[in-house]
């Protein structure tokens, strides 16, 4: 039995590899897809692909995760979405954030402030009919590491936000937190990631889709990450601060 | 965004460290990158070094969007990184099939164009590029040209079979064929030797699809012993009554994976002889309905089958000989292979039809023979003897399979001078190169 929401699925930050895979997974199930990203006109090939491949309706809308008026964005949609998947965000580069205020601010905005404001606005329009809000957060939010703590702290905030939103909406609109772990994408193409810990974008998409179907609250895409983060959280700070992870 | 990756073709020989880029869109792929002098790589299914460039290998895997389909004409437009597997999965249920398909569906459309691939229907249908209506080609200087038989025709002819050396193919339109069912009506015949096999091909020209599996360890009077597979797309009436209501349904099949590299000794003349004998015995002559996957893509059922040759990898030798010399040439090649006893897991013989308009396209009227060899010094020497037979017979070697031939073998390509001229005219020789083009001085 599927408990998927009715109505279109809105994928925000639709240009990333993970977002593209998520859009395809929902379209494969027959859901109408709305892609949101900056410069929406350039999403036309993606829109055409979803329609042709899966025979669903697909459209693209202009969306900026750090836009000023999230309520107006939702008011402008032709239809209230049944599912909203927030994929927008990005690592940034820690050493640049260390050095430049503007860079650090952008990472904080795109990974916490923006996504949280947008999903608050989503909750306001979805509350009446119900639905599902899915936030792609990160294992990086579970402990601040020197390698990516600006990003990690923003994701920590986003994870806490999703947890509180879930409690507040109390099942009327379901809220799912997704922690993908390593994912093989364009953004990580230059890193040597350990294959057993690294998911393909399609795998993330499947996990997201299944999490909605099964009514999950929090998921790690590869279950091994649950164990890894358990260990990482357990390391005493006095030791952790000296680790080069 | 760029990274350095250790890449190889499907034969896993040679392996080269390549700086790679993976553009997310055709617009990005078309941008000039003067520091990258390289070649596009689709799904990496050419066997040798065609898709390797140390300075810049452009991975087209994100350019995988289906863009348009016209059911009135069967014309499909898609980005160049689209996998044939996706085309088959999407369009067979709608009653359409690729006009030409190679022996694996894990190839990109761009790769199919760059290699101007052929299939089991080559004798009647020609190669893939004959069904390409147009393609968009990024020239590496920021310009994109739409090429077809009428627009920039010389660039089109150089790109079809041009092994990626004329630019980055961004998108293409090609014409699919309608099919009534998702099954193939197959007829199997056995041929006791080479003469019998060639006679079967000649007599079977009316079949849409034909191919032979040759036991290349059979020698003497049995030389060229083979199993010939003929096929047609089945009509609805040919299906069992229970399936006629859903003629386009494809069964879901699992694929097995080769989990590790086999030790080099696993394939030897005894194990391969046993396999070939068993295979020959198992293919019972007669007619049957078979699914698309086992008919067209038997080896796709074993993912990563290239690992059975172990870490050193393998080379696939595919040549074509014109009719005038093919009987003698094939006999010489098969006799040399049988006498040598180097394990060839796969030996495939196929009748070819008219040549393509592509300047560097492989097909010519005659017979093409394909054999696999593990990479060892003795087999590399054997292949040099093969080269001599092919050269003498006026044949050529398929660039999409090649990892080791010398530049003298390019003499088999009469379009070579024109190909070089087109590359120069557009400045493409300054922007595109591969390990293969360096080796061959293309």
XYZ file of C-alpha atoms in Angstrom:
687
model
C 0.000 0.000 0.000
C 1.355 3.400 -0.896
C 0.814 6.334 1.360
C 2.179 8.808 -1.163
C 0.638 12.229 -1.119
C -1.718 13.306 -3.891
C -0.889 16.328 -6.023
C 2.324 17.325 -7.750
C 5.770 16.773 -6.339
C 7.778 19.988 -6.143
C 11.540 19.435 -6.347
C 13.468 22.483 -5.149
C 17.049 22.959 -6.195
C 16.183 20.848 -9.215
C 19.452 21.142 -11.093
C 21.579 18.889 -8.894
C 22.252 15.255 -9.712
C 20.318 14.141 -6.640
C 17.338 16.339 -7.512
C 17.253 15.061 -11.096
C 17.214 11.482 -9.860
C 14.449 12.277 -7.361
C 12.329 13.947 -10.041
C 12.706 10.880 -12.269
C 11.799 8.493 -9.463
C 8.554 10.342 -8.707
C 7.717 10.739 -12.383
C 8.235 7.019 -12.878
C 5.490 6.501 -10.297
C 3.207 8.720 -12.368
C 3.388 11.864 -10.247
C 3.196 15.294 -11.851
C 6.552 16.998 -11.331
C 7.354 20.670 -10.829
C 11.035 21.571 -10.975
C 12.180 24.657 -9.113
C 15.548 26.288 -9.710
C 17.105 29.551 -10.776
C 17.029 30.198 -14.521
C 14.091 27.839 -14.926
C 14.094 28.175 -18.705
C 17.277 26.130 -18.805
C 15.407 23.225 -17.205
C 13.447 22.703 -20.394
C 15.425 19.616 -21.407
C 14.771 18.055 -18.003
C 11.097 18.866 -18.241
C 10.884 17.332 -21.726
C 12.729 14.230 -20.538
C 10.301 13.627 -17.663
C 7.278 14.035 -19.904
C 8.593 11.853 -22.708
C 10.166 9.148 -20.582
C 7.390 8.713 -18.065
C 4.321 10.201 -19.715
C 3.646 12.603 -16.832
C 3.073 16.351 -16.796
C 6.198 18.280 -15.843
C 6.929 21.978 -15.549
C 9.686 24.256 -14.358
C 9.298 27.306 -12.115
C 11.692 30.053 -11.166
C 12.953 29.433 -7.647
C 15.751 30.840 -5.525
C 16.258 29.191 -2.164
C 17.498 32.467 -0.711
C 14.740 34.470 -2.352
C 12.990 37.118 -0.305
C 9.415 36.030 -0.474
C 8.836 32.319 -0.007
C 5.109 32.836 0.620
C 4.755 34.583 -2.698
C 6.584 31.717 -4.401
C 4.009 29.223 -3.172
C 1.114 31.553 -3.926
C 2.373 31.712 -7.512
C 2.272 27.953 -8.083
C -0.630 26.780 -10.242
C -1.376 23.992 -7.783
C -0.554 23.319 -4.136
C 2.058 20.559 -4.094
C 1.371 17.235 -2.446
C 5.048 16.599 -1.823
C 7.854 19.126 -1.472
C 11.424 17.890 -1.682
C 14.038 20.430 -0.592
C 17.317 19.488 -2.264
C 18.815 22.980 -2.501
C 22.012 23.612 -0.587
C 25.680 23.006 -1.089
C 28.954 22.360 0.648
C 30.802 25.500 -0.203
C 34.527 25.372 0.509
C 35.453 25.499 4.174
C 38.766 27.304 3.679
C 36.995 30.061 1.745
C 34.324 30.334 4.444
C 37.132 30.625 7.001
C 38.584 33.559 5.092
C 35.568 35.402 3.674
C 32.451 36.502 5.491
C 30.330 36.593 2.353
C 31.200 33.008 1.473
C 30.353 31.768 4.974
C 27.092 33.695 4.934
C 26.083 32.168 1.615
C 26.674 28.634 2.886
C 24.616 29.401 5.998
C 21.823 30.937 3.953
C 21.574 28.227 1.306
C 21.736 25.351 3.774
C 19.712 26.657 6.682
C 18.040 30.038 6.474
C 16.712 29.671 2.944
C 15.491 26.065 3.103
C 13.892 26.586 6.529
C 11.997 29.723 5.455
C 10.826 28.034 2.260
C 9.570 24.966 4.108
C 7.758 27.131 6.679
C 5.975 28.736 3.755
C 5.304 25.287 2.275
C 3.754 24.157 5.545
C 1.455 27.190 5.523
C -0.036 26.272 2.149
C -0.005 22.504 2.614
C -1.536 22.321 6.066
C -5.105 22.435 4.846
C -4.849 19.454 2.518
C -1.934 17.542 3.996
C 1.027 16.129 2.178
C 4.660 15.438 2.687
C 7.711 17.661 3.179
C 11.106 16.078 2.597
C 14.297 17.857 3.573
C 17.636 16.629 2.283
C 19.930 17.399 5.189
C 23.327 15.822 5.859
C 25.335 13.602 8.159
C 27.625 16.638 8.369
C 25.028 18.186 10.675
C 25.600 15.600 13.379
C 28.955 16.908 14.546
C 31.008 19.911 13.558
C 34.194 18.854 11.833
C 36.975 21.232 10.945
C 36.721 20.143 7.326
C 33.183 21.500 6.846
C 31.763 22.995 10.021
C 30.097 26.018 8.449
C 28.145 23.745 6.138
C 27.716 21.179 8.931
C 26.354 23.719 11.379
C 23.824 24.968 8.848
C 22.740 21.385 8.196
C 22.559 20.810 11.962
C 20.160 23.710 12.142
C 18.172 22.359 9.215
C 17.955 18.902 10.787
C 16.704 20.438 14.052
C 14.246 22.562 12.095
C 12.834 19.509 10.294
C 12.507 17.657 13.565
C 10.542 20.502 15.129
C 8.397 21.002 12.040
C 7.561 17.298 12.057
C 6.399 17.512 15.655
C 4.380 20.660 15.039
C 2.593 19.369 11.948
C 1.910 16.157 13.816
C 1.293 13.937 10.819
C -1.093 16.298 9.064
C 1.804 17.135 6.802
C 4.448 14.474 7.197
C 8.064 15.607 7.437
C 11.009 13.410 6.452
C 14.678 14.102 7.150
C 17.099 12.538 4.670
C 20.810 12.168 5.440
C 22.441 10.856 2.294
C 26.066 10.380 3.431
C 28.537 10.402 0.554
C 26.926 10.616 -2.865
C 28.706 10.263 -6.197
C 27.734 13.480 -7.954
C 29.354 16.169 -10.058
C 30.070 18.036 -6.828
C 32.103 15.132 -5.457
C 33.673 14.002 -8.746
C 37.136 15.127 -7.645
C 37.028 13.327 -4.293
C 38.060 9.751 -3.707
C 35.065 8.453 -1.808
C 35.004 4.942 -0.323
C 32.597 2.941 -2.529
C 30.869 1.068 0.333
C 29.851 4.401 1.886
C 28.983 6.181 -1.352
C 25.495 6.150 -2.797
C 24.568 6.864 -6.401
C 22.031 9.682 -6.922
C 19.486 7.076 -8.072
C 19.917 5.304 -4.755
C 19.181 8.508 -2.846
C 16.110 8.998 -5.019
C 14.860 5.509 -4.313
C 15.413 5.980 -0.579
C 13.539 9.295 -0.594
C 10.631 7.845 -2.533
C 10.434 4.751 -0.343
C 10.662 6.852 2.830
C 7.531 8.703 1.777
C 5.775 5.450 0.914
C 6.693 3.876 4.229
C 6.032 6.954 6.347
C 9.566 7.181 7.734
C 10.739 10.151 9.827
C 14.524 10.138 9.472
C 16.567 8.072 7.036
C 20.182 7.466 6.215
C 20.420 6.404 2.567
C 22.989 3.702 3.315
C 22.232 2.217 6.743
C 25.940 1.925 7.569
C 25.966 5.701 8.073
C 23.743 5.324 11.112
C 26.489 3.271 12.740
C 29.272 5.575 11.616
C 27.520 8.626 13.015
C 26.778 6.794 16.259
C 30.514 6.292 16.671
C 31.398 9.816 15.603
C 28.925 11.330 18.050
C 30.337 9.151 20.838
C 33.932 10.319 20.505
C 34.786 12.646 23.436
C 35.319 16.234 22.312
C 38.812 16.288 23.818
C 39.777 13.516 21.366
C 37.554 14.636 18.508
C 39.077 18.101 18.257
C 42.459 16.530 17.493
C 41.185 14.212 14.778
C 41.833 15.140 11.207
C 38.399 14.056 9.998
C 34.901 20.882 -11.890
C 37.487 18.362 -12.936
C 39.031 15.268 -11.478
C 41.639 12.723 -12.444
C 40.408 9.207 -12.995
C 41.996 5.978 -14.001
C 40.052 5.024 -17.116
C 40.022 2.235 -19.644
C 37.731 0.962 -22.345
C 35.606 -2.135 -21.935
C 38.627 -4.370 -22.568
C 40.359 -2.843 -19.515
C 43.467 -2.413 -21.646
C 45.108 0.053 -21.727
C 44.459 1.983 -18.502
C 45.196 5.691 -18.502
C 44.984 8.460 -15.891
C 42.695 11.058 -17.449
C 41.605 14.490 -16.335
C 37.849 14.340 -16.598
C 35.009 16.811 -16.737
C 31.331 15.975 -16.464
C 29.253 18.822 -17.851
C 25.699 18.859 -16.461
C 24.086 20.211 -19.597
C 24.649 20.470 -23.334
C 25.204 24.211 -22.889
C 28.065 23.544 -20.476
C 29.489 20.810 -22.694
C 29.637 23.264 -25.590
C 31.796 25.797 -23.721
C 35.377 26.122 -24.943
C 38.073 24.749 -22.664
C 41.379 25.376 -24.404
C 43.281 23.615 -21.626
C 41.365 20.444 -22.315
C 42.544 18.748 -25.442
C 40.646 15.557 -25.506
C 37.699 13.469 -26.426
C 34.169 12.762 -25.259
C 33.411 9.490 -23.519
C 29.897 8.090 -23.341
C 29.457 4.883 -21.388
C 33.023 3.716 -21.990
C 32.007 0.681 -24.051
C 34.490 1.021 -26.856
C 37.030 -1.677 -26.097
C 40.422 -0.022 -26.428
C 41.701 3.520 -26.064
C 39.216 5.442 -28.250
C 37.553 7.164 -25.286
C 40.699 8.011 -23.331
C 42.448 11.376 -23.354
C 44.909 12.210 -20.589
C 44.432 15.970 -20.828
C 40.669 16.021 -21.026
C 38.092 13.257 -21.170
C 34.604 14.730 -21.268
C 32.115 12.381 -19.640
C 28.683 12.751 -21.199
C 26.806 10.715 -18.608
C 24.715 13.674 -17.421
C 23.603 14.491 -20.972
C 21.004 11.764 -20.818
C 17.732 13.525 -21.548
C 15.124 12.333 -24.002
C 13.988 15.490 -25.769
C 11.287 14.692 -28.295
C 9.565 11.842 -30.075
C 7.342 12.002 -33.122
C 5.111 8.933 -33.375
C 4.233 9.858 -36.957
C 7.800 9.370 -38.150
C 9.437 7.412 -35.311
C 12.008 10.168 -34.925
C 13.576 10.283 -31.458
C 15.631 13.268 -30.331
C 17.836 12.829 -27.288
C 21.026 14.037 -25.691
C 24.168 12.174 -26.627
C 24.799 10.536 -23.271
C 21.422 8.775 -23.348
C 21.903 5.053 -22.959
C 20.487 2.684 -25.525
C 19.162 0.693 -22.549
C 16.944 3.660 -21.638
C 15.746 3.999 -25.231
C 14.824 0.318 -25.365
C 13.138 0.364 -21.944
C 11.135 3.489 -22.773
C 10.108 2.782 -26.340
C 9.634 -0.970 -26.736
C 6.463 -0.778 -24.603
C 5.255 1.892 -27.062
C 6.023 -0.296 -30.071
C 9.328 1.212 -31.228
C 12.796 -0.241 -31.477
C 16.204 1.254 -32.371
C 16.889 0.872 -36.098
C 20.296 -0.639 -35.359
C 21.593 -2.048 -32.121
C 25.056 -3.308 -31.215
C 25.557 -6.363 -29.001
C 25.137 -4.423 -25.770
C 22.557 -1.863 -24.743
C 24.996 -0.211 -22.320
C 26.186 2.211 -24.967
C 25.412 5.885 -25.329
C 23.765 7.314 -28.415
C 26.791 9.569 -28.900
C 29.058 6.539 -28.776
C 26.866 4.727 -31.296
C 27.330 7.635 -33.679
C 31.056 8.064 -33.032
C 31.625 4.373 -33.782
C 28.867 4.218 -36.434
C 27.840 0.921 -34.866
C 26.296 -1.954 -36.767
C 24.043 -4.760 -35.662
C 22.775 -8.141 -36.710
C 20.711 -6.415 -39.418
C 23.632 -4.702 -41.129
C 23.323 -6.682 -44.365
C 19.904 -5.142 -44.976
C 19.654 -2.030 -42.814
C 23.132 -0.560 -42.812
C 24.865 1.035 -39.851
C 23.383 3.259 -37.144
C 24.407 6.566 -38.690
C 22.372 5.865 -41.800
C 19.355 6.363 -39.535
C 20.629 9.536 -37.883
C 18.688 12.544 -39.141
C 20.891 15.192 -37.577
C 23.299 15.765 -34.733
C 24.432 18.816 -32.797
C 28.198 19.005 -32.641
C 30.210 21.211 -30.272
C 33.421 22.167 -32.026
C 35.337 22.953 -28.860
C 35.623 26.661 -29.635
C 32.187 27.553 -28.312
C 30.417 26.963 -31.610
C 27.723 24.338 -32.065
C 26.785 23.166 -35.544
C 23.758 21.144 -36.513
C 25.064 18.564 -38.973
C 23.126 16.328 -41.313
C 23.328 14.999 -44.846
C 22.393 18.485 -46.036
C 23.826 20.811 -43.375
C 27.613 20.765 -42.910
C 27.509 17.422 -44.673
C 31.280 16.951 -44.645
C 31.382 17.386 -40.884
C 28.467 14.978 -40.562
C 30.303 12.381 -42.643
C 33.461 12.861 -40.589
C 31.588 12.646 -37.283
C 29.675 9.458 -38.149
C 32.294 6.839 -37.312
C 34.807 9.577 -36.441
C 35.558 8.198 -32.961
C 34.872 11.535 -31.261
C 37.689 13.300 -33.073
C 35.494 15.952 -34.685
C 33.957 17.429 -31.537
C 31.534 16.630 -28.771
C 28.212 15.257 -29.959
C 25.606 16.997 -27.801
C 22.322 15.642 -29.115
C 20.973 13.741 -32.082
C 17.784 12.705 -33.815
C 17.392 9.252 -35.306
C 14.559 7.223 -36.743
C 13.244 4.247 -34.794
C 11.426 1.306 -36.364
C 7.937 0.164 -35.372
C 7.623 -3.279 -33.780
C 4.426 -5.187 -33.080
C 5.801 -7.267 -30.237
C 8.702 -7.347 -27.779
C 9.846 -10.718 -29.065
C 12.017 -12.149 -31.792
C 11.099 -15.139 -33.927
C 14.420 -16.929 -34.008
C 15.638 -19.759 -36.193
C 18.864 -21.540 -35.345
C 20.893 -23.533 -37.841
C 24.158 -25.313 -37.378
C 27.014 -25.089 -39.824
C 29.578 -27.878 -39.776
C 32.332 -25.665 -41.149
C 33.097 -22.257 -42.612
C 31.769 -22.968 -46.110
C 28.496 -24.142 -44.639
C 28.267 -21.029 -42.481
C 28.865 -18.668 -45.405
C 26.294 -20.569 -47.459
C 23.755 -20.146 -44.665
C 24.397 -16.396 -44.533
C 23.986 -16.080 -48.302
C 20.811 -18.134 -48.307
C 19.527 -16.191 -45.296
C 19.882 -12.685 -46.702
C 16.134 -12.179 -46.487
C 16.230 -12.461 -42.690
C 16.302 -9.098 -40.936
C 18.808 -10.314 -38.366
C 21.597 -12.839 -38.760
C 24.736 -13.646 -36.823
C 26.913 -16.690 -36.213
C 28.735 -17.902 -33.130
C 31.927 -19.583 -34.260
C 33.771 -22.250 -32.334
C 37.172 -20.877 -33.125
C 39.016 -23.778 -31.550
C 37.555 -26.232 -34.079
C 40.210 -27.089 -36.621
C 40.805 -29.174 -39.723
C 37.585 -30.297 -41.387
C 35.601 -28.602 -38.590
C 37.231 -25.195 -39.120
C 34.575 -22.514 -38.807
C 32.033 -24.792 -37.144
C 29.259 -22.431 -36.077
C 25.760 -21.833 -34.898
C 23.867 -19.336 -37.041
C 21.052 -17.307 -35.492
C 18.424 -15.753 -37.736
C 15.684 -13.517 -36.428
C 12.678 -11.356 -37.222
C 10.586 -9.151 -34.984
C 7.678 -11.415 -34.144
C 4.201 -10.445 -35.270
C 1.296 -10.448 -32.881
C -0.107 -13.580 -34.543
C 3.100 -15.450 -33.800
C 2.685 -14.976 -30.060
C 0.998 -17.601 -27.916
C -2.673 -16.724 -27.416
C -2.122 -15.778 -23.786
C 0.411 -13.078 -24.710
C -1.389 -11.473 -27.624
C -3.186 -8.989 -25.409
C 0.141 -7.600 -24.125
C 2.477 -8.050 -27.070
C 4.928 -5.365 -25.999
C 5.456 -6.460 -22.457
C 9.071 -7.270 -21.623
C 9.902 -9.658 -18.827
C 11.872 -8.196 -15.950
C 15.216 -9.942 -15.868
C 17.865 -9.890 -13.260
C 21.463 -9.645 -14.316
C 24.318 -11.441 -12.674
C 27.518 -9.660 -11.864
C 31.080 -10.925 -12.113
C 32.158 -10.055 -8.584
C 35.940 -10.144 -8.979
C 38.720 -10.389 -11.533
C 39.217 -13.981 -12.610
C 42.743 -15.300 -12.256
C 44.588 -15.191 -15.551
C 44.558 -18.981 -15.805
C 40.786 -19.340 -15.615
C 40.375 -19.060 -19.353
C 42.566 -21.538 -21.116
C 42.240 -23.625 -24.234
C 40.654 -26.459 -22.261
C 37.990 -24.470 -20.448
C 37.138 -22.511 -23.565
C 37.080 -25.633 -25.711
C 34.724 -27.229 -23.208
C 32.521 -24.141 -23.199
C 32.421 -23.870 -26.969
C 31.623 -27.556 -27.412
C 28.882 -27.316 -24.831
C 27.480 -24.165 -26.403
C 27.524 -25.675 -29.858
C 25.672 -28.742 -28.592
C 23.156 -26.733 -26.596
C 21.923 -24.576 -29.462
C 19.328 -26.852 -30.947
C 18.453 -26.149 -34.545
C 14.879 -25.008 -34.958
C 12.601 -22.040 -34.415
C 11.459 -20.378 -31.239
C 10.233 -17.073 -29.838
C 12.819 -15.322 -27.700
C 12.875 -12.045 -25.814
C 14.738 -8.990 -27.009
C 17.356 -9.096 -24.262
C 18.699 -12.620 -24.729
C 18.528 -12.259 -28.502
C 20.316 -8.928 -28.900
C 22.213 -8.576 -25.632
C 23.161 -12.059 -24.398
C 26.288 -10.828 -22.604
C 24.470 -7.994 -20.828
C 22.998 -10.696 -18.589
C 26.456 -10.975 -17.051
C 27.378 -7.494 -15.825
C 31.097 -6.737 -15.811
C 31.801 -9.795 -17.947
C 35.044 -8.104 -18.951
C 36.430 -9.157 -15.569
C 36.659 -12.803 -16.593
C 39.845 -11.963 -18.461
C 41.469 -10.920 -15.221
C 43.405 -7.827 -14.396
C 45.538 -7.636 -17.562
C 42.381 -7.137 -19.600
C 41.599 -8.283 -23.110
C 41.497 -7.040 -26.630
C 38.663 -7.646 -29.017
C 39.789 -8.088 -32.586
C 37.147 -7.235 -35.160
C 37.960 -7.079 -38.813
C 35.968 -7.065 -42.019
C 37.055 -8.593 -45.303
C 35.478 -7.878 -48.674
C 33.666 -10.744 -50.416
C 36.516 -11.295 -52.856
C 38.920 -12.249 -50.100
C 36.691 -13.161 -47.176
C 36.520 -16.932 -47.634
C 40.289 -17.332 -47.805
C 40.935 -14.626 -45.237
C 38.503 -16.031 -42.688
C 39.963 -19.467 -43.176
C 43.449 -18.109 -42.550
C 42.341 -16.161 -39.453
C 40.426 -19.066 -37.950
C 43.234 -21.511 -38.694
C 45.753 -19.199 -37.049
C 43.477 -18.796 -34.014
C 42.809 -22.523 -33.734
C 46.471 -23.439 -34.131
C 47.493 -20.888 -31.553
C 44.831 -22.001 -29.115
C 44.655 -18.623 -27.410
C 41.366 -18.589 -25.682
C 38.706 -16.627 -27.474
C 35.604 -16.651 -25.381
C 33.625 -15.069 -28.135
C 33.958 -15.494 -31.869
C 31.267 -13.925 -33.956
C 30.820 -13.958 -37.702
C 28.462 -11.666 -39.564
C 27.534 -10.828 -43.121
C 27.817 -7.101 -43.816
C 25.977 -5.034 -46.396
C 26.599 -1.691 -48.036
C 29.250 0.614 -46.603
C 28.204 3.726 -44.702
C 28.720 7.326 -45.845
C 30.841 7.888 -42.728
C 34.403 8.691 -43.698
C 35.873 6.434 -41.020
C 32.978 4.002 -40.696
C 33.927 0.392 -40.334
C 31.418 -1.609 -42.387
C 32.070 -2.759 -45.932
C 30.355 -5.447 -47.993
C 31.762 -8.762 -46.898
C 32.165 -10.670 -43.678
C 33.189 -9.415 -40.278
C 34.832 -11.649 -37.693
C 35.208 -10.791 -34.006
C 37.448 -12.570 -31.529
C 38.496 -11.862 -27.938
C 41.990 -12.401 -26.640
C 43.533 -11.960 -23.222
C 46.312 -9.415 -23.228
C 49.520 -11.466 -23.255
C 52.667 -11.059 -25.337
C 51.997 -14.217 -27.425
C 48.438 -13.151 -28.312
C 49.637 -9.674 -29.221
C 52.080 -11.293 -31.663
C 49.274 -13.471 -33.025
C 47.227 -10.355 -33.700
C 50.060 -8.930 -35.756
C 49.774 -12.014 -37.955
C 46.051 -11.326 -38.135
C 46.789 -7.769 -39.226
C 48.844 -9.070 -42.133
C 45.980 -11.303 -43.277
C 43.500 -8.429 -43.054
C 45.785 -6.015 -44.873
C 46.477 -8.495 -47.625
C 42.763 -9.145 -48.017
C 41.983 -5.451 -48.360
C 40.011 -5.429 -45.128
C 39.966 -3.161 -42.122
C 39.900 -3.232 -38.337
C 37.085 -1.685 -36.307
C 38.407 1.385 -34.485
C 35.866 0.977 -31.671
C 37.482 -2.324 -30.747
C 41.096 -1.490 -31.444
C 43.664 -0.985 -28.674
C 46.882 -2.000 -30.344
C 47.032 -1.845 -34.139
C 49.682 0.140 -35.966
C 49.066 3.177 -38.172
C 49.684 1.096 -41.304
C 46.296 -0.574 -40.736
C 44.586 2.750 -41.466
C 45.242 1.978 -45.118
C 41.987 0.024 -44.936
C 40.096 3.314 -44.588
C 39.775 5.069 -47.959
C 38.106 8.100 -46.335
C 41.139 8.812 -44.174
C 42.591 11.698 -46.215
C 39.235 13.453 -46.380
C 38.703 12.852 -42.658
C 42.022 14.502 -41.859
C 41.210 17.372 -44.195
C 37.865 18.033 -42.497
C 39.503 17.946 -39.067
C 42.035 20.519 -40.207
C 39.519 22.749 -41.973
C 37.544 23.235 -38.764
C 40.614 23.321 -36.497
C 39.405 20.149 -34.814
C 42.798 18.468 -34.995
C 43.957 21.178 -32.579
C 41.192 20.499 -30.073
C 40.291 16.818 -30.146
C 42.506 13.819 -29.711
C 42.441 10.484 -27.915
C 45.029 7.947 -26.895
C 43.953 6.068 -30.014
C 44.341 9.027 -32.349
C 47.786 9.702 -30.886
C 48.807 6.080 -31.391
C 47.542 6.030 -34.965
C 48.490 9.562 -35.908
C 44.897 10.226 -36.919
